[in-house]
Structure formats: C-alpha cells, structure tokens
C-alpha cells in the first residue's frame, strides 16, 4: 500500500482568512446599541376547571342553610314561626320532589342510620327523636358525603 504524505496545498494567508470571517460576521459598531435579548417564552397553564356542586350536595346545603336561617323544629313540618323539620327544609330547598330531592333524602336517611342506628324508617321519625345538635351532625355528614361522591 502506497500512501502519499506530501500535500500539494497552497499555503494560506491567516490575515486573509481573518478578514473574510470579519466580513461574513461583522462586529456591531461601537455606537450602535445592542438589540435587546428576546424574552424567554412564558407559558401560562390554564386553571383547572372549577368543580361544580352536584344537585344532591346543593339541595342538602340549601336545606341546612334554610334550617340555619328559619330554625329547626321537631314534631311538625312547619312551626308557626316558620321553623321546619328536616323533611320540611329538604322540601323547601328542592322546590319540587325531583331526583335531587329523592337522592338527598335517601342520603340523609342513610347517614342518620349510620350515626343513630338502623331502626329509622323515615326522616321525620329520626328528626323527631333527636336533638338539634345530633340532627345538624347528620346534615353536615350527608353534605360531605355528597361532595365526595360528586353528586
């Protein structure tokens, strides 16, 4: 194998190359302000969608707010002063005996049974057998359950 080691290159002038590169990429003039650096792109992430209150949770929360505003009573649906029992507040909050009303009532009664025993067959019988503090505890727990169930 014969490998030639001699080159027939023409010698270069380093000053000539420096001048050529300067012409291709000139330095900014001393009195010319430098261009402002481009700002880094800003990414704005969209906010997560707001959680909507489900119809059962809303019905329960509105009914408890009704009890807080107008008062709670046992032994009757509505007192002369406008206070209501649990089923009366539920009816006032729902506005009609719709799906949210039925589901809220079932959830409230289920929570009452969990806290006070399985013997309760209806909201009025449970309501009339407990104190206001006990009744409120059941309402609050039912609202939390509806929230966690997203209903």
XYZ file of C-alpha atoms in Angstrom:
151
model
C 0.000 0.000 0.000
C 1.423 3.320 -1.025
C 0.259 6.310 0.936
C 1.354 9.722 -0.162
C 2.233 12.029 2.627
C 3.163 15.068 0.696
C 0.479 17.621 0.062
C 0.147 19.965 -2.827
C -1.898 22.533 -0.895
C -1.287 26.173 -1.438
C -0.213 27.935 1.746
C -2.820 30.279 3.135
C -2.556 33.760 4.484
C -4.074 33.793 8.038
C -4.791 37.520 7.789
C -6.807 36.904 4.648
C -8.993 34.313 6.449
C -9.497 36.656 9.415
C -10.651 39.431 7.078
C -13.048 37.058 5.266
C -14.638 35.907 8.533
C -14.946 39.517 9.698
C -16.820 40.401 6.527
C -19.159 37.432 6.990
C -19.854 38.158 10.677
C -19.139 41.817 11.384
C -18.924 43.058 14.953
C -21.535 45.674 15.946
C -20.445 49.251 15.586
C -19.375 50.851 18.878
C -22.181 53.478 18.968
C -24.958 51.121 17.911
C -26.991 49.857 20.881
C -27.189 46.120 21.092
C -30.512 44.590 20.234
C -32.495 43.644 23.341
C -32.373 39.997 24.210
C -35.512 38.132 23.349
C -37.609 37.385 26.390
C -37.966 33.776 27.305
C -41.360 32.443 26.292
C -43.892 32.456 29.072
C -46.240 29.523 29.353
C -49.484 30.096 31.191
C -51.154 26.916 32.251
C -54.923 27.026 32.189
C -56.610 26.884 35.554
C -58.170 23.546 36.378
C -61.888 23.535 35.782
C -63.871 24.660 38.766
C -65.641 21.828 40.487
C -69.368 22.149 40.083
C -71.549 21.410 43.076
C -73.749 18.436 42.324
C -77.544 18.721 42.638
C -77.726 16.481 45.722
C -74.980 18.371 47.544
C -76.620 21.686 46.614
C -80.036 20.525 47.826
C -78.607 19.336 51.152
C -76.540 22.511 51.643
C -79.500 24.739 50.777
C -81.734 22.820 53.184
C -79.223 23.180 56.015
C -78.915 26.898 55.235
C -82.726 27.093 55.395
C -82.657 25.475 58.849
C -79.950 27.915 59.952
C -81.988 30.871 58.716
C -85.531 29.865 59.711
C -84.910 27.471 62.587
C -85.335 23.762 63.222
C -88.364 22.117 64.788
C -89.477 18.626 65.637
C -92.954 17.191 65.893
C -94.356 19.201 62.973
C -93.467 20.067 59.398
C -93.556 23.865 59.887
C -93.903 25.811 63.129
C -95.962 28.996 63.472
C -92.672 30.959 63.380
C -91.574 29.307 60.115
C -89.067 26.819 61.538
C -89.090 23.459 59.765
C -88.196 19.879 60.469
C -85.586 18.149 58.319
C -88.030 16.923 55.684
C -89.662 20.358 55.530
C -86.281 22.019 54.965
C -85.427 19.451 52.308
C -88.718 20.156 50.506
C -88.155 23.917 50.703
C -84.628 23.607 49.314
C -85.510 21.263 46.476
C -88.553 23.223 45.381
C -90.097 20.064 43.953
C -89.974 16.355 44.554
C -87.404 15.796 41.850
C -84.426 13.439 41.560
C -82.151 15.640 43.666
C -84.809 15.794 46.398
C -85.181 11.981 46.456
C -81.441 11.322 46.358
C -80.745 13.931 49.047
C -83.430 12.418 51.270
C -82.041 8.910 50.787
C -78.512 10.079 51.567
C -79.679 11.989 54.655
C -81.622 8.984 55.967
C -78.684 6.667 55.258
C -76.367 8.966 57.213
C -78.905 9.144 60.056
C -78.952 5.347 60.172
C -75.163 5.191 60.220
C -74.949 7.623 63.129
C -78.069 6.665 65.112
C -78.935 3.077 64.239
C -80.712 1.172 61.508
C -84.171 1.393 63.094
C -85.115 4.721 61.440
C -87.619 4.193 58.634
C -88.151 7.834 57.714
C -86.567 11.241 58.065
C -89.456 12.632 60.186
C -89.254 9.777 62.730
C -85.484 10.193 63.028
C -85.736 14.023 63.160
C -88.337 13.962 65.954
C -86.272 11.574 68.116
C -83.026 13.560 68.234
C -81.611 16.864 69.420
C -80.750 19.756 67.151
C -77.026 19.068 67.552
C -77.485 15.426 66.539
C -79.624 16.391 63.550
C -77.112 19.011 62.394
C -74.288 16.468 62.643
C -76.153 14.160 60.274
C -76.858 17.009 57.830
C -73.193 18.034 57.758
C -72.008 14.450 57.250
C -74.520 13.946 54.419
C -73.284 17.112 52.701
C -69.667 15.905 52.976
C -70.620 12.528 51.508
C -72.463 14.150 48.612
C -69.397 16.327 47.986
C -67.008 13.357 47.974
C -69.376 11.374 45.785
C -69.617 14.395 43.458
C -73.402 14.172 43.331
